[in-house]
Coordinates of C-alpha atoms in Angstrom, one line a residue:
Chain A
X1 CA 133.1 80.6 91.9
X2 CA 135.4 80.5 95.5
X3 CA 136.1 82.8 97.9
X4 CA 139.2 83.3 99.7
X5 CA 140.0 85.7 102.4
X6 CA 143.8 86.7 102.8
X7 CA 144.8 87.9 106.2
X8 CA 141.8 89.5 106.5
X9 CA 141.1 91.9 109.8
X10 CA 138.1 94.7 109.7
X11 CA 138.1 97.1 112.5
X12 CA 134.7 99.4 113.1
X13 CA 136.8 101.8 114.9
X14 CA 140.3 102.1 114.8
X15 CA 142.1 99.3 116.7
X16 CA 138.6 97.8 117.8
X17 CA 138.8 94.4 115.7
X18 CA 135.2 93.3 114.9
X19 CA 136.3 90.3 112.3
X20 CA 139.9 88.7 111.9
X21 CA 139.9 85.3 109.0
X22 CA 143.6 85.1 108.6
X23 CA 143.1 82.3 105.7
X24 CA 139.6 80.7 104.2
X25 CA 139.3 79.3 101.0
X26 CA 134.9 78.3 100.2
X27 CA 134.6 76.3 97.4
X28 CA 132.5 77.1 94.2
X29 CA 129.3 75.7 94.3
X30 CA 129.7 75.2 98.3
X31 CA 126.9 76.4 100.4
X32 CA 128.9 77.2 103.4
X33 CA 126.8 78.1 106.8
X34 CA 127.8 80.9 109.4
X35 CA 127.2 80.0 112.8
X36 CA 128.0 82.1 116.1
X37 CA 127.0 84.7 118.9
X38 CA 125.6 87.9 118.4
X39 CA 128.4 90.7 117.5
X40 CA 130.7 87.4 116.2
X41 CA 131.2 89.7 112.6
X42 CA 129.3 87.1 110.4
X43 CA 127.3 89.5 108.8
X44 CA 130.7 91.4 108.5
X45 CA 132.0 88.3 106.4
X46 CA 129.1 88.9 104.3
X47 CA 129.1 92.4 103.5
X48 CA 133.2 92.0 102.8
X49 CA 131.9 89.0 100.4
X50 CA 129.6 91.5 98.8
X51 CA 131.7 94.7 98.8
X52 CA 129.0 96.4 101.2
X53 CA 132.7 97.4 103.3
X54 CA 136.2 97.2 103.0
X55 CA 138.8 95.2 104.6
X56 CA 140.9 96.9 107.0
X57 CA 143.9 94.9 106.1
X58 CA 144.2 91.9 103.9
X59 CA 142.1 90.7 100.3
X60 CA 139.0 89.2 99.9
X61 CA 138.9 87.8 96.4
X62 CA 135.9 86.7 94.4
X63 CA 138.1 83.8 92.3
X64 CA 140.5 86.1 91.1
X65 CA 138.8 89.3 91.4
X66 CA 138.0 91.7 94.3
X67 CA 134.2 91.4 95.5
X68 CA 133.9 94.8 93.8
X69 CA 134.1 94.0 90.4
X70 CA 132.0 90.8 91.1
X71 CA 129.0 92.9 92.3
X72 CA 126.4 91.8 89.1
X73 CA 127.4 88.4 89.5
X74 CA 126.0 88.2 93.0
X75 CA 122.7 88.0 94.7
X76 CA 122.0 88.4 98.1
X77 CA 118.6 87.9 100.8
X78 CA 118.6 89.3 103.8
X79 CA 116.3 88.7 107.3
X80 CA 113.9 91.4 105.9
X81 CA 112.7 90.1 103.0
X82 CA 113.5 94.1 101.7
X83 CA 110.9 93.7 98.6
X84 CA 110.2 96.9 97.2
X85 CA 106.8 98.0 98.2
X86 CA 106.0 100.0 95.4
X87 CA 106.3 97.0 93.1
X88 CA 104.4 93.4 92.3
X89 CA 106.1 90.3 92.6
X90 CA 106.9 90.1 88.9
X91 CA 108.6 93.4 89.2
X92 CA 110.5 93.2 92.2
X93 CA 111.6 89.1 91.1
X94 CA 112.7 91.1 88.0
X95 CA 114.7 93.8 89.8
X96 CA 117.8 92.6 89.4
X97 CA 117.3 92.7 85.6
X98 CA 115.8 95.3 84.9
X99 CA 118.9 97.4 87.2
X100 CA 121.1 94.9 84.1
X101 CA 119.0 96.6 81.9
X102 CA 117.5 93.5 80.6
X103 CA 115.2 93.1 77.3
X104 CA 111.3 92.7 79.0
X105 CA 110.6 89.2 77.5
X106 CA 114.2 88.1 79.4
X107 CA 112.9 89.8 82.5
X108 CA 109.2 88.2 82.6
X109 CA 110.7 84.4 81.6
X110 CA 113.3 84.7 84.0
X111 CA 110.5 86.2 86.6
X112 CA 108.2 83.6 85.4
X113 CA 110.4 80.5 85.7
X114 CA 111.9 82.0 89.4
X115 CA 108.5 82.3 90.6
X116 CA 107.3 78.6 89.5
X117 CA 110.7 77.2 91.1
X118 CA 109.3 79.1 94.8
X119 CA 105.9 78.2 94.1
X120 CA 104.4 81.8 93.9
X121 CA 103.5 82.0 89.8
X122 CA 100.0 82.5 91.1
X123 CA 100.8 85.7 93.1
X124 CA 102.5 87.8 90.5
X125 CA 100.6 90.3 90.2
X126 CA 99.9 90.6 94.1
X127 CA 101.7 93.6 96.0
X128 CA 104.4 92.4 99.3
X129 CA 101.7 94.0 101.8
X130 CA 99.7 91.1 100.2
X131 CA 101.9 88.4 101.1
X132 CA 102.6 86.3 104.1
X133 CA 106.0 86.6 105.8
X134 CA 106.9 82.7 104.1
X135 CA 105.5 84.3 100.7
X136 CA 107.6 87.9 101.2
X137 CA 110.9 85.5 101.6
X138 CA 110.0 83.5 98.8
X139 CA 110.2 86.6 96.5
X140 CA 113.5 87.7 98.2
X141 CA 114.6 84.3 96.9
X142 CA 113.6 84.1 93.8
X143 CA 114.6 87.8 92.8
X144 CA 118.1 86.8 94.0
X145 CA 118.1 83.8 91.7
X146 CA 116.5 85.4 88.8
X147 CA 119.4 87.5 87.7
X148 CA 121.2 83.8 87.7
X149 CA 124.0 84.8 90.1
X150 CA 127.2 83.0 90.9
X151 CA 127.5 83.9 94.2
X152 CA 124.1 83.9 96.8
X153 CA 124.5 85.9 99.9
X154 CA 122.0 84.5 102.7
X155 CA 122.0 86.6 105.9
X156 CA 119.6 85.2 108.4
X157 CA 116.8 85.1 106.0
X158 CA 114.8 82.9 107.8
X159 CA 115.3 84.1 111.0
X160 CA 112.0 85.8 111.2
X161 CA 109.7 83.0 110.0
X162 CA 107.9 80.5 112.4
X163 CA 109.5 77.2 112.5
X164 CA 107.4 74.8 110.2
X165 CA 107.5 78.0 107.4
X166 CA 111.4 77.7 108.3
X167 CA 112.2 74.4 107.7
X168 CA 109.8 74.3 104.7
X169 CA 111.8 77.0 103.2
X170 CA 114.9 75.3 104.2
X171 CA 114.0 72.7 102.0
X172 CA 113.2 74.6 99.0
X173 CA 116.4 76.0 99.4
X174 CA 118.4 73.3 99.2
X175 CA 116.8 72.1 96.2
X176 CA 117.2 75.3 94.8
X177 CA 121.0 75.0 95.5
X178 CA 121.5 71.0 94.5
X179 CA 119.7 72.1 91.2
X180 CA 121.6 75.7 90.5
X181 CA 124.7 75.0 91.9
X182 CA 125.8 78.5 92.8
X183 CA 128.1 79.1 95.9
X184 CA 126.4 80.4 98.9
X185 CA 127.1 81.9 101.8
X186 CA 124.6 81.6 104.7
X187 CA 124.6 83.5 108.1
X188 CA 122.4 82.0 110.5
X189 CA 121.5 81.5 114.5
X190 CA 120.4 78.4 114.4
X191 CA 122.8 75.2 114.3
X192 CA 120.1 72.7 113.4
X193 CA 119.4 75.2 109.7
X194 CA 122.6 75.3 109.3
X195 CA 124.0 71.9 109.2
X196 CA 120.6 70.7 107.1
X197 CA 121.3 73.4 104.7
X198 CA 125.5 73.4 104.2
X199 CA 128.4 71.7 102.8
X200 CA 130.7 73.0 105.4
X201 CA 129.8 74.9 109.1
X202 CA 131.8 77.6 109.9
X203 CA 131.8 78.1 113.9
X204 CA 132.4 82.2 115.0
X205 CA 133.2 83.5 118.3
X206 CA 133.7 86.9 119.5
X207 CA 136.6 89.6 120.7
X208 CA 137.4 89.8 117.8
X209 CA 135.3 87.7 115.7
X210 CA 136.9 84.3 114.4
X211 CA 136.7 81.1 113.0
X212 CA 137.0 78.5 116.1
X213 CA 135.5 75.6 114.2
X214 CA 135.2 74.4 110.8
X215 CA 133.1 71.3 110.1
X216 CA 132.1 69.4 107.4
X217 CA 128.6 68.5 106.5
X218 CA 128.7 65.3 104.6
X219 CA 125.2 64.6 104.1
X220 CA 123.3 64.1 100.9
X221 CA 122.0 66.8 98.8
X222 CA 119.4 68.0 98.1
X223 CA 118.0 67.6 101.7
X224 CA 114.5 66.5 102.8
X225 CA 112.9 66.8 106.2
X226 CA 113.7 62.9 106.9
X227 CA 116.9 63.8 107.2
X228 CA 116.2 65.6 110.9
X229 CA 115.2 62.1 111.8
X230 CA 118.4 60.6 111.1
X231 CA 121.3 59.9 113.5
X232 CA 124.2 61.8 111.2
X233 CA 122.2 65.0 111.2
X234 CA 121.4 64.9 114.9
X235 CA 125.0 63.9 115.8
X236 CA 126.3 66.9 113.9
X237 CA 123.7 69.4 115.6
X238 CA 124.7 67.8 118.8
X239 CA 128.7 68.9 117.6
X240 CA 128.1 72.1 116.8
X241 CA 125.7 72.5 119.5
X242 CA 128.5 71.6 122.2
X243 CA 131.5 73.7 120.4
X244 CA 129.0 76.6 120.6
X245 CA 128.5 76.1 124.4
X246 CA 132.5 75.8 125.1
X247 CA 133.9 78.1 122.8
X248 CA 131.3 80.9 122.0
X249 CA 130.0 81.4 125.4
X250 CA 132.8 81.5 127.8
Chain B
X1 CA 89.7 99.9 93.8
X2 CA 87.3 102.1 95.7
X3 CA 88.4 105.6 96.3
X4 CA 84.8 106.9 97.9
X5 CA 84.7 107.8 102.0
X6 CA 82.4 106.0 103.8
X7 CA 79.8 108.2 104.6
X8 CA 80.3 108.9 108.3
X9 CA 83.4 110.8 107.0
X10 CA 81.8 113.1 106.0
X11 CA 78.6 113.5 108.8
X12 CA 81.2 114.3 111.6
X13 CA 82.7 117.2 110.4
X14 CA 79.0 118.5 109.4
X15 CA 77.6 117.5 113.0
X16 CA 80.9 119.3 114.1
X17 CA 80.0 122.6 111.8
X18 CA 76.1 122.5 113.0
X19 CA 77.8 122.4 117.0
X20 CA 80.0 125.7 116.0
X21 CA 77.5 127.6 114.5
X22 CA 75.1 127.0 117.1
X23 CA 77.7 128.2 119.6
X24 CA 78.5 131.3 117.5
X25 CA 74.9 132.4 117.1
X26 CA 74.6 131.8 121.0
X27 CA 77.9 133.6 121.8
X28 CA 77.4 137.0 119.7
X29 CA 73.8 137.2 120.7
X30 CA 73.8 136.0 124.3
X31 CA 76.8 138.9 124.9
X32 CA 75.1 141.2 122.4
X33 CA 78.8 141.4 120.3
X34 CA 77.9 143.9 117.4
X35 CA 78.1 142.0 114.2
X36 CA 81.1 144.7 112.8
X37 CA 82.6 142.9 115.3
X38 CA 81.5 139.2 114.6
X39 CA 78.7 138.9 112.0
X40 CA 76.3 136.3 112.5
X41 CA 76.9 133.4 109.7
X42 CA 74.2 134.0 108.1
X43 CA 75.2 137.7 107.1
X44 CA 78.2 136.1 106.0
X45 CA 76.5 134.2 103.6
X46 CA 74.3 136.7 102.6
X47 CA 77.3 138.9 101.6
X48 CA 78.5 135.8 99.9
X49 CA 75.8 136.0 97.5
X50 CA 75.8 139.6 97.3
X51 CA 79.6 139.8 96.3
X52 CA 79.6 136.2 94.3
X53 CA 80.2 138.8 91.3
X54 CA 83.5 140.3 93.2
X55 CA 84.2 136.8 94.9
X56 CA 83.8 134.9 91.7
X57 CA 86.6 136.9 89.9
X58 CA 88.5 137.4 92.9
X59 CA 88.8 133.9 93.6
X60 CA 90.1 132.7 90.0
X61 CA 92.7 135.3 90.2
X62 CA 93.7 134.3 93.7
X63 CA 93.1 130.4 92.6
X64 CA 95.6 131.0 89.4
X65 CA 98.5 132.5 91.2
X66 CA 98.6 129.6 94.0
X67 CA 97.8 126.9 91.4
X68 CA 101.1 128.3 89.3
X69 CA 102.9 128.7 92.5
X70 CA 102.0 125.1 93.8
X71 CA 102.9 123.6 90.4
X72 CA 106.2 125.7 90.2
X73 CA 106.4 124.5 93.8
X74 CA 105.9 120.5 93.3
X75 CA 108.3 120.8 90.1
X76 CA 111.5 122.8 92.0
X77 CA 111.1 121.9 95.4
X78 CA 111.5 118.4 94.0
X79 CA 114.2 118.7 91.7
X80 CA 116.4 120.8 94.8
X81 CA 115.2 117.8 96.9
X82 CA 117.0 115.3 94.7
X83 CA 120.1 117.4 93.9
X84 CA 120.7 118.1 97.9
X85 CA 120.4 114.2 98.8
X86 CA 122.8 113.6 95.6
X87 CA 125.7 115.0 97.6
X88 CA 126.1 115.7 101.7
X89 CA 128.7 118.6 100.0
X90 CA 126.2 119.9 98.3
X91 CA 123.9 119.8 101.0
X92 CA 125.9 121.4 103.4
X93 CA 126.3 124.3 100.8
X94 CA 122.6 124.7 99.6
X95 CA 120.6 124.5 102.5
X96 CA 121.5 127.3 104.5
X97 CA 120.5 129.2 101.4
X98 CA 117.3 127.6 101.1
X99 CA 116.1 127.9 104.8
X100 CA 117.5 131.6 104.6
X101 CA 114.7 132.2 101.6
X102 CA 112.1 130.2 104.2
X103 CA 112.5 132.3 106.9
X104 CA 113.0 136.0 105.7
X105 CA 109.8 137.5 105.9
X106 CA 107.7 138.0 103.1
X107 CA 106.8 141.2 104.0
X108 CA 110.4 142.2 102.9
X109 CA 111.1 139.6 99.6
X110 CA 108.1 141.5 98.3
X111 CA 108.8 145.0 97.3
X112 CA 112.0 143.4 95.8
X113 CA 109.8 141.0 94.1
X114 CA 107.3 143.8 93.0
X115 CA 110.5 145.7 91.8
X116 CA 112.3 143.1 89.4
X117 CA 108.5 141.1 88.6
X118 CA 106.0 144.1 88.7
X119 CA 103.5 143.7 90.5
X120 CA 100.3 141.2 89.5
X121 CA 100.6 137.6 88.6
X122 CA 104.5 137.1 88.2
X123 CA 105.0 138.6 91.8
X124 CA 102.1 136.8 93.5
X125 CA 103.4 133.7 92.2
X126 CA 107.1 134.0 93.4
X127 CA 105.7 134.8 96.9
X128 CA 103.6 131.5 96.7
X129 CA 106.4 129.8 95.3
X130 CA 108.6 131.1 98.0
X131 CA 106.1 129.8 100.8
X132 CA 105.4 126.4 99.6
X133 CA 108.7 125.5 98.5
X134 CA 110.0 124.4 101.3
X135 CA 107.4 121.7 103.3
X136 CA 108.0 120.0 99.3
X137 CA 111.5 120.3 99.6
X138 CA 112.1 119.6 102.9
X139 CA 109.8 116.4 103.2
X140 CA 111.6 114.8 100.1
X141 CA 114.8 115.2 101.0
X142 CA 113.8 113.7 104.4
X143 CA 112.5 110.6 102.2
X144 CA 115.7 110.1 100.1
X145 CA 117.7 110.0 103.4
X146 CA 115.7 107.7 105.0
X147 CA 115.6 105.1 102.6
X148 CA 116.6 102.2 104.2
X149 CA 120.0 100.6 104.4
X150 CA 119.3 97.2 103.5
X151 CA 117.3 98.2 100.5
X152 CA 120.7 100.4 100.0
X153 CA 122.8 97.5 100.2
X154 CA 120.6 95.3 98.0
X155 CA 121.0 98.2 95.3
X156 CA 124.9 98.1 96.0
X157 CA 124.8 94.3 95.6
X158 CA 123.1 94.1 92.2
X159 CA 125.9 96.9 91.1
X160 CA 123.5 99.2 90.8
X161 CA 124.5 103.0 89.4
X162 CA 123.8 106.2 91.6
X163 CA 121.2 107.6 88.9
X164 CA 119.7 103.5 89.3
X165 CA 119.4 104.0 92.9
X166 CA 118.2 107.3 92.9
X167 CA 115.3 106.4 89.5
X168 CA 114.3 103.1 91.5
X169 CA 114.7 103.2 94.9
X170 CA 115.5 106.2 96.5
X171 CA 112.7 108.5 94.6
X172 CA 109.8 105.8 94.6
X173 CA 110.8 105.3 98.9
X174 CA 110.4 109.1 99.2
X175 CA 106.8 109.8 97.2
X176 CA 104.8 109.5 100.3
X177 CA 107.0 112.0 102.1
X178 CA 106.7 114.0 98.7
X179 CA 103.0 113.8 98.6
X180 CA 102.9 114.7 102.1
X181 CA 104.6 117.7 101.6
X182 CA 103.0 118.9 98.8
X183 CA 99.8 118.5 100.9
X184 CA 101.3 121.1 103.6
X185 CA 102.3 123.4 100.6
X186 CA 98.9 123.1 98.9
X187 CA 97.2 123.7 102.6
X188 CA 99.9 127.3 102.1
X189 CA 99.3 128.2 98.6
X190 CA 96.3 130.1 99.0
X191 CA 97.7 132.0 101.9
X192 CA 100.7 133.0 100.1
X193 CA 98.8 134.3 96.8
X194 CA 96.5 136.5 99.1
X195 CA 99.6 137.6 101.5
X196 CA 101.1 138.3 98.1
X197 CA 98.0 140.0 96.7
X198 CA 97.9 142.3 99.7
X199 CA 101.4 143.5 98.9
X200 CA 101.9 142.8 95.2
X201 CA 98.5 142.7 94.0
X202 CA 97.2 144.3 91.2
X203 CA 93.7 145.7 90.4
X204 CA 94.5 145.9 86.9
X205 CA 91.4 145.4 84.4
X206 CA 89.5 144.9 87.5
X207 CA 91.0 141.6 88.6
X208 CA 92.3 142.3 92.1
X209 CA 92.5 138.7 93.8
X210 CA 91.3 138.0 97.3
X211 CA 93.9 139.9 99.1
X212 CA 93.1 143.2 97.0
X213 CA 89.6 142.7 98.4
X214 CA 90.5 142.1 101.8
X215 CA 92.2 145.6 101.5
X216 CA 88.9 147.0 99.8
X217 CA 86.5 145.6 102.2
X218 CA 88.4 146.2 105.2
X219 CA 88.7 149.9 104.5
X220 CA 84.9 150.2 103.5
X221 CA 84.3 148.4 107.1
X222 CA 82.5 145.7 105.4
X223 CA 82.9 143.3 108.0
X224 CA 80.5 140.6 106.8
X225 CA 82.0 140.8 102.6
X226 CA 85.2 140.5 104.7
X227 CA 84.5 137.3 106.3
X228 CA 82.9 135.8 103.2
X229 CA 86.2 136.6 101.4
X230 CA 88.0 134.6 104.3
X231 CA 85.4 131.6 103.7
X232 CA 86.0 131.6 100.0
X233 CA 89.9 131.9 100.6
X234 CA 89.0 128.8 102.8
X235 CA 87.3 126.8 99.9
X236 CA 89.9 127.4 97.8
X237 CA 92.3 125.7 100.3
X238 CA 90.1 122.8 100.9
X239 CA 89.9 122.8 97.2
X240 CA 94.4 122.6 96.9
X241 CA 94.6 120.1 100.0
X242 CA 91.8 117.9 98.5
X243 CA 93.2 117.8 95.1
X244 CA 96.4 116.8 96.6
X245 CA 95.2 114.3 98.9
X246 CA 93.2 112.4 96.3
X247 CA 96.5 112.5 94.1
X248 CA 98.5 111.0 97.1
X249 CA 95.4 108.6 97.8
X250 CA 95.6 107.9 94.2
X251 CA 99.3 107.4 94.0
X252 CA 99.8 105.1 97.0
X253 CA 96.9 103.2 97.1
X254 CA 98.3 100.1 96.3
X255 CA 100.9 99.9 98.4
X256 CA 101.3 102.4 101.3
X257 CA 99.6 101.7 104.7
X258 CA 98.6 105.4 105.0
X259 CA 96.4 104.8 101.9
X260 CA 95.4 101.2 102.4
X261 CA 92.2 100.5 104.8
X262 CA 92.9 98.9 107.5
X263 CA 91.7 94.8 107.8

C-alpha cells in the first residue's frame, strides 16, 4: 500500500513549521528509512502516517484513503517496546486482535506463528518484566505483525538496544520484511541501520523539517550481516554519513 | 508464587512494640502520671478482657458499617473515577462537587444524614462512604490520566474504540493507583464508622458500635475500657488495610514492581 504526502506542512504552534514534505510518493512494499537530527519532524512524518496528528495544510493519503480510515490496517513499534505489563507475551502479541475482536483460536495461531518467526515461542507465557530489552522488542514486533498489517510504522525501535542485539534484530527484520512484504516506514539515528535495513533513505534537516536527500538503497534483500563487510554498503554509509555532516549540521 | 513475609517482617515491628511499651511503663511511673491519665498497658489489656463482651459486639457493628462503607466506597469511587477521566467537560463540572463533599465537615453532613437516613447503620455507612470515597476516587483518576502516551498512540494505531481503550488499557494502567487508594480508604473506614457512631450511632437492641462506647466509657471516666476501645478500633483497621494490601499483593504480583521482590 503507498503513501503519498501532498503539500504537506504541520505547525506545533501557529506559524512555527516543525515538518514541510511538499511531494513524497513511498512505494508499497518499500521499507523506507528516516534519517536526520534531533527535532528534524521524522517522528512527525510517522504520526501523520498513522493519524496520531493532523496536517496543518495539505493530504497525506494511505493509497487512496486518509491515514484515518487506514488505522486497522497498520502496525506500528516504537523505541519503548510499550508491551503491556499486565499481560504475557501471548496476550500482548495478540493485542491487536483481540482490540479486532478476533475468534481465540485466530488470536493464539496468529500469536503462535508471530512468536516462532521472532524466536520467543518458548517465552509465552513469561511476563515483559521477565524479558530482556532484545526479548521486550521482539514482542513489540511480533504483536505489530500479528494483526497482518499493511503498513508497519518503526520509530527508533532499536534505538535502545546495545549494538550486537541491534544489528541482530536488524536482521530479523529484514527477513521479516523480504518474507511479508508490507510497506514500512522506519525512523532512525543511525545511518549504518538504516541503509542495511531500506529500500530508499530519506535524509531530514531542520528549521523546518525537510527532505534534503533521497537515496536509493539498491542492495539485496533480505540482508545478512556480510553485507556490512561489503564495499556498496559502506560506500552508501559513507554518502549518507557526509550529506548528514554538510546539510543537517550547518 | 509465594505470598508469605519473611520473618524478620514481622520481628521489627514487635522489637519496635517491646521498645514503646518499655518506655511507656518508664514514662508514667518514673513521673508518677495517674493512670486516669495514661493507664499502664497492662490495665488496658485487662479491661480488654473485661469488656471482650461489650468490645466483641461493639466491634462487629463498628466492623459492618466500614466494611459496607469501604465496599460502597471501592464500587462508586471507581465508577466516578472512570466517568471524570471519560471527559475533561465532565471533569471540570464534577469535581468541584466531589471535593466540596470531601471537605465539608462531617460534623455537619451528619445531622442531615441522621435526618433523611435515621440514625444506625444507613447513616454510619454514608459518613464512611463519604470519607473514603475520595483517596479511591482521586487515586484512579490520577491512574487513567497518567497512562502513557505511547501506549495511547499504540491503542489509536490499532483503531482502537474509547470503551477499548478505557476496558484494556487505561483501567488495567490505573489498578495499582486503585489498589493504592483503596488502601488509604480502608486505613479511614474504621475512623469514619466510629466518627459516625459518635454522631449517628445507635444503641438500639444493645448494639451501639465503638464510637457509642467511646461516649459511654468516657462519661463513666473509664479511662482504661476507653483505651482498649481505641486498640480494638486499631485492630479493626490493621484488619481493612491488611485485607486490602493482600488483595493489591494478590492482584499485582505478577507484574508490578511494588509487588515483585526485588533480584
Amino acid at each position: 500500500m503507498s503513501i503519498t504526502f501532498k503539500n504537506v506542512t504541520k505547525n506545533h504552534l501557529p506559524g512555527e513549521t516543525v515538518l514541510s514534505v511538499p511531494r513524497l510518493e513511498l512505494a508499497d512494499g518499500a521499507l523506507t528509512a528516516v534519517v536526520g537530527p534531533s527535532g528534524c519532524g521524522k517522528s512527525t512524518l510517522l504520526r501523520l502516517i498513522g493519524s496520531l496528528s493532523a496536517p496543518t495544510e495539505g493530504a497525506v493519503r494511505i493509497g487512496n484513503r486518509a491515514p484515518a480510515e487506514s488505522r486497522g490496517e497498520m502496525g506500528a513499534v516504537f523505541q519503548d517496546a510499550t508491551l503491556l505489563p499486565w499481560l504475557n507475551v501471548r496476550k500482548n502479541i495478540e493485542l491487536a486482535l483481540r482490540l479486532r475482536r478476533a475468534p481465540r483460536n485466530e488470536r493464539h495461531e496468529a500469536a503462535e506463528a508471530q512468536a516462532r518467526l521472532v524466536g520467543l515461542e518458548d517465552v509465552l507465557d513469561r511476563y515483559p518484566n521477565q524479558l530482556s530489552g532484545g526479548m521486550r522488542m521482539r514482542v513489540s514486533l511480533a504483536r505489530a505483525l500479528a494483526a497482518n498489517p499493511r503498513i508497519l510504522l518503526l520509530d527508533e525501535p532499536f534505538g535502545a538496544l546495545d549494538a550486537m542485539t541491534r544489528d541482530r534484530l536488524n536482521e530479523e527484520l529484514s527477513d521479516l520484511q523480504a518474507r511479508g512484504g508490507w510497506t514500512a516506514v522506519f525512523v532512525t539515528h543511525s545511518v549504518t541501520e538504516a541503509v542495511f535495513l531500506a529500500d530508499r533513505v530519506l535524509v531530514f534537516s531542520t528549521g523546518p523539517g525537510r527532505i534534503v536527500a533521497d537515496v536509493a538503497v539498491e542492495l539485496p534483500k533480505p540482508r545478512r550481516g556480510e553485507l556490512r563487510e561489503t564495499g556498496d554498503y559502506q560506500r552508501l554509509v559513507a554518502e549518507l554519513s557526509a550529506i548528514l555532516r554538510s546539510r543537517c549540521w550547518m | 508464587m509465594n505470598l508469605r513475609l519473611p520473618w524478620s517482617h514481622c520481628l521489627f515491628p514487635v522489637v519496635f512494640a517491646v521498645v514503646i511499651l518499655g518506655l511507656w511503663y518508664a514514662v508514667v511511673l518514673g513521673f508518677g502520671i495517674p493512670t486516669y491519665l495514661l493507664p499502664l498497658p497492662h490495665e488496658i489489656v485487662a479491661a480488654t478482657a473485661a469488656e471482650r463482651g461489650a468490645l466483641g459486639i461493639a466491634l462487629a457493628t463498628t466492623g459492618r458499617a466500614a466494611l459496607y462503607g469501604l465496599v460502597i466506597s471501592a464500587g462508586a469511587g471507581f465508577l466516578l473515577a472512570v466517568v471524570l477521566a471519560l471527559s475533561a467537560r465532565l471533569r471540570w463540572a464534577l469535581y468541584p462537587y466531589v471535593l466540596l463533599l470531601q471537605t465539608v465537615p462531617v460534623v455537619i453532613l451528619t445531622p442531615v444524614l441522621v435526618l433523611w437516613l435515621g440514625p444506625g447503620l444507613p447513616s454510619v455507612t454514608a459518613v464512611t462512604f463519604l470519607i473514603t470515597f475520595f483517596p479511591v476516587t482521586s487515586n484512579t483518576v490520577h491512574g487513567l490520566l497518567s497512562t502513557p502516551h505511547a501506549m495511547l498512540d499504540l491503542f489509536r494505531v490499532y483503531d482502537a474504540g474509547r470503551l477499548q481503550e478505557m476496558l484494556h488499557l487505561r483501567i488495567p494502567y490505573a489498578l495499582p493507583h486503585y489498589l493504592s487508594g483503596l488502601r488509604i480508604a480502608a486505613s479511614l473506614a474504621p475512623i469514619g464508622a466510629i466518627a459516625g457512631e459518635f454522631f449517628a450511632g445507635s444503641s438500639a437492641e444493645g448494639r451501639g458500635g465503638l464510637g457509642y462506647l467511646v461516649i459511654v466509657y468516657f462519661s463513666r471516666h473509664e479511662i482504661p475500657a476507653l483505651f482498649a476501645t481505641g486498640l480494638t478500633a486499631c485492630a479493626l483497621g490493621f484488619t481493612f488495610v491488611g485485607a486490602v494490601a493482600g488483595l493489591s499483593r494478590f492482584a499485582l504480583r505478577r507484574w508490578h514492581d511494588s509487588a515483585r521482590p526485588r533480584e
